[in-house]
Coordinates of C-alpha atoms in Angstrom, one line a residue:
M5 CA -49.7 29.9 -60.2
I6 CA -50.4 27.7 -57.2
L7 CA -47.1 25.9 -57.7
A8 CA -45.2 29.1 -57.7
A9 CA -46.9 30.3 -54.5
A10 CA -46.1 27.0 -52.8
A11 CA -42.5 27.3 -53.8
V12 CA -42.2 30.8 -52.5
F13 CA -43.8 29.7 -49.2
F14 CA -41.2 26.8 -48.7
V15 CA -38.3 29.1 -49.6
M16 CA -39.4 31.7 -47.1
R17 CA -39.9 29.1 -44.4
Y18 CA -36.4 27.6 -44.9
A19 CA -34.9 31.1 -44.8
L20 CA -36.6 32.0 -41.6
S21 CA -35.5 28.7 -39.9
K22 CA -31.9 29.4 -40.9
I23 CA -32.1 32.9 -39.4
E24 CA -33.5 31.6 -36.2
S25 CA -30.8 28.9 -35.8
H26 CA -28.1 31.5 -36.2
T27 CA -29.6 34.1 -33.8
A28 CA -30.7 31.8 -31.0
P29 CA -28.0 31.5 -28.3
V30 CA -26.6 28.0 -27.5
S31 CA -27.8 26.8 -24.1
P32 CA -24.9 26.3 -21.7
V33 CA -26.9 23.7 -19.9
A34 CA -27.3 21.6 -23.0
K35 CA -23.6 22.0 -23.8
Y36 CA -22.3 21.0 -20.4
E37 CA -25.1 18.7 -19.4
P38 CA -23.5 15.5 -18.0
V39 CA -24.2 12.1 -19.3
E40 CA -23.8 8.7 -17.6
C41 CA -20.2 7.4 -17.6
S42 CA -19.4 4.4 -19.8
A43 CA -16.4 2.2 -20.0
S44 CA -15.5 3.8 -23.3
M45 CA -15.4 7.3 -21.7
L46 CA -13.1 6.3 -18.9
S47 CA -9.4 5.6 -18.7
T48 CA -8.8 3.2 -15.9
T49 CA -5.7 2.1 -13.9
V50 CA -5.6 -0.2 -10.9
D51 CA -2.9 -0.4 -8.2
R52 CA -2.7 -3.3 -5.7
I53 CA -1.3 -3.5 -2.2
G54 CA -1.0 -6.9 -0.4
S55 CA 0.7 -10.2 -1.4
Q56 CA 0.1 -12.6 1.5
A57 CA -2.5 -15.3 1.5
G58 CA -5.2 -14.9 4.1
Q59 CA -4.6 -11.1 4.4
P60 CA -6.7 -8.3 2.9
V61 CA -5.6 -7.0 -0.5
Q62 CA -6.3 -3.4 -1.4
F63 CA -7.1 -2.2 -5.0
T64 CA -7.1 1.5 -5.8
T65 CA -9.1 2.2 -9.0
T66 CA -8.2 5.5 -10.7
L67 CA -10.8 6.7 -13.3
T68 CA -10.2 9.6 -15.7
N69 CA -13.0 11.0 -18.0
T70 CA -11.5 11.1 -21.5
G71 CA -14.8 11.9 -23.1
E72 CA -16.0 15.2 -24.6
R73 CA -18.7 15.8 -22.0
P74 CA -18.9 15.6 -18.2
C75 CA -20.2 12.3 -17.0
F76 CA -21.4 10.8 -13.7
F77 CA -21.7 7.4 -12.1
D78 CA -22.6 5.8 -8.7
A79 CA -19.5 4.5 -6.8
A80 CA -21.6 1.6 -5.6
D81 CA -21.6 0.4 -9.3
L82 CA -17.9 -0.3 -9.1
R83 CA -17.3 -4.0 -8.6
L84 CA -14.3 -6.1 -7.8
H85 CA -14.2 -9.7 -9.1
I86 CA -11.5 -12.2 -8.0
T87 CA -11.0 -15.6 -9.7
S88 CA -8.5 -18.4 -9.7
G89 CA -8.6 -20.5 -12.7
D90 CA -12.3 -21.1 -13.5
Q91 CA -13.3 -20.7 -9.8
I92 CA -14.9 -17.5 -8.5
I93 CA -13.2 -16.5 -5.3
Y94 CA -14.7 -13.2 -4.4
D95 CA -17.2 -10.6 -5.7
T96 CA -18.0 -7.4 -3.9
T97 CA -21.5 -7.2 -5.4
T98 CA -22.5 -10.7 -4.2
C99 CA -20.9 -10.1 -0.8
Q100 CA -22.3 -6.6 -0.6
A101 CA -18.9 -5.3 0.4
G102 CA -18.3 -2.6 -2.2
I103 CA -18.3 1.1 -1.9
G104 CA -21.4 2.8 -0.5
S105 CA -23.8 4.6 -2.8
K106 CA -22.5 8.1 -3.8
T107 CA -22.8 9.9 -7.1
L108 CA -19.6 11.1 -8.6
L109 CA -19.4 13.8 -11.3
L110 CA -16.4 13.9 -13.5
D111 CA -15.7 16.8 -15.8
T112 CA -13.6 16.2 -18.9
E113 CA -10.0 15.2 -18.0
L114 CA -11.0 15.0 -14.3
T115 CA -9.8 12.0 -12.2
T116 CA -11.1 10.2 -9.2
S117 CA -9.6 7.3 -7.1
Q118 CA -11.8 4.8 -5.4
P119 CA -10.8 1.9 -3.1
L120 CA -11.9 -1.7 -3.5
Q121 CA -10.8 -4.3 -1.0
W122 CA -10.7 -8.1 -1.0
N123 CA -10.7 -9.5 2.5
G124 CA -8.5 -12.4 1.6
M125 CA -11.3 -15.0 1.9
N126 CA -12.5 -17.6 -0.5
T127 CA -16.3 -16.8 -0.4
G128 CA -17.3 -18.6 -3.6
A129 CA -19.8 -17.6 -6.2
G130 CA -22.7 -17.1 -3.7
C131 CA -20.6 -15.6 -1.0
S132 CA -21.5 -18.5 1.2
A133 CA -18.0 -20.1 1.8
R134 CA -15.7 -18.7 4.4
S135 CA -12.3 -20.4 3.9
V136 CA -9.0 -18.5 3.7
A137 CA -7.6 -18.1 0.2
Q138 CA -4.6 -20.3 -0.3
P139 CA -1.3 -19.2 -1.8
G140 CA -1.4 -19.2 -5.6
T141 CA -2.2 -17.1 -8.7
Y142 CA -5.3 -15.0 -8.9
V143 CA -6.9 -12.6 -11.4
A144 CA -8.7 -9.4 -10.4
R145 CA -11.2 -7.6 -12.7
V146 CA -13.0 -4.2 -12.1
F147 CA -16.4 -3.5 -13.5
L148 CA -18.6 -0.4 -13.7
G149 CA -22.1 -1.9 -13.7
G150 CA -21.8 -4.6 -16.3
D151 CA -18.9 -3.1 -18.2
E152 CA -15.4 -4.3 -17.5
L153 CA -13.1 -1.3 -17.2
L154 CA -9.8 -3.0 -18.0
D155 CA -8.9 -4.8 -21.3
T156 CA -7.3 -7.6 -19.3
G157 CA -7.5 -8.8 -15.7
I158 CA -4.8 -8.1 -13.2
V159 CA -2.8 -11.3 -12.6
F160 CA -1.1 -11.5 -9.2
D161 CA 0.3 -14.0 -6.8
L162 CA -0.3 -14.6 -3.1
G163 CA 2.5 -16.1 -1.1
S164 CA 2.5 -17.9 2.3
S165 CA 2.6 -15.9 5.4
P166 CA 6.0 -15.9 7.1
Q167 CA 6.2 -18.3 10.1
P168 CA 7.4 -16.7 13.4
S169 CA 10.9 -17.8 14.3
E170 CA 11.4 -19.6 17.6
P171 CA 13.4 -17.6 20.2
T172 CA 16.9 -18.9 20.8
E173 CA 18.9 -18.7 24.1
P174 CA 22.2 -16.8 24.0
E175 CA 25.2 -19.0 24.1
P176 CA 27.7 -18.4 27.0
T177 CA 30.9 -16.7 26.0
D178 CA 34.4 -17.9 26.9
D179 CA 35.0 -15.1 29.3
A180 CA 32.0 -16.1 31.4
I181 CA 32.4 -18.9 34.0
D182 CA 29.5 -20.6 35.8
G183 CA 27.2 -17.9 34.5
E184 CA 29.1 -15.1 36.1
P185 CA 30.4 -12.2 34.0
A186 CA 34.1 -11.9 33.4
D187 CA 34.1 -8.7 35.4
G188 CA 34.9 -10.7 38.5
D189 CA 38.4 -11.1 37.4
T190 CA 38.8 -7.4 36.9
A191 CA 37.3 -6.7 40.3
E192 CA 39.9 -8.9 42.0
S193 CA 42.7 -7.1 40.1
D194 CA 41.3 -3.8 41.1
E195 CA 41.5 -4.7 44.8
N196 CA 45.2 -5.4 44.4
T197 CA 45.9 -2.0 43.0
D198 CA 45.1 -0.4 46.3
A199 CA 48.5 -1.2 47.7
P200 CA 51.3 1.0 46.6
P201 CA 53.7 -0.6 44.2
A202 CA 57.1 -1.5 45.4
D203 CA 59.9 0.6 44.0
E204 CA 62.0 -1.4 41.7
G205 CA 65.8 -1.1 41.9
V206 CA 65.8 0.1 45.6
Q207 CA 67.5 -2.3 48.0
A208 CA 66.8 -2.5 51.7
P209 CA 69.4 -0.7 53.9
T210 CA 72.2 -3.0 55.3
E211 CA 74.1 -2.5 58.5
V212 CA 77.4 -0.8 57.9
Q213 CA 80.4 -2.0 60.0
S214 CA 83.2 0.4 61.1
G215 CA 86.7 -0.1 59.8
E216 CA 88.2 -0.7 63.4
P217 CA 87.6 -4.0 65.2
E218 CA 85.6 -3.8 68.3
A219 CA 87.8 -3.9 71.4
E220 CA 87.8 -6.9 73.6
D221 CA 87.6 -6.7 77.3
T222 CA 90.9 -8.0 79.0
E223 CA 91.6 -8.5 82.5
G224 CA 94.5 -6.9 84.3

């Protein structure tokens, strides 16, 4: 009898819990409550501008939330890490040169682009050195907190800055004599054009003699 009563009690309790679960509305806050972004939730691409040694290099990091829930992160947690071989060249976190603190909320499929810049200096692991980075091959990596956002680093080359060319003096032309322009010859010819040209084929008039000889004076 006691066992039968206990069985009925548990059956009734289970039935009531199922009824409550079907009638209680789903909280929209719980459904759309954002969570902290992780590397697995974000699709990341990085574009680079700049290829000369000693000049700033700009990296634009584009992040898209591919997860099922909205997520948020602090932009200050984005970190740019530059290496060359096994040498650390630059780190925005160590040098405190990253993005200022601001919380970004990404809904599903929403995208944001954030700038990260390398100043072109070799600051070392502790951001204590201040030498100009030399031409060569470098690798850039982007992190969100301690999670790397790209499967592989971005390999890029820096070339030498172009040297300014020395100014050259213009060479004198054949028409110029003693540094004077060839217009002097044309000026002289222009002066001669002021006189009217002589008519060709017209002869000067000649004295015409009469057909009768001139009479001579005779005496007596």
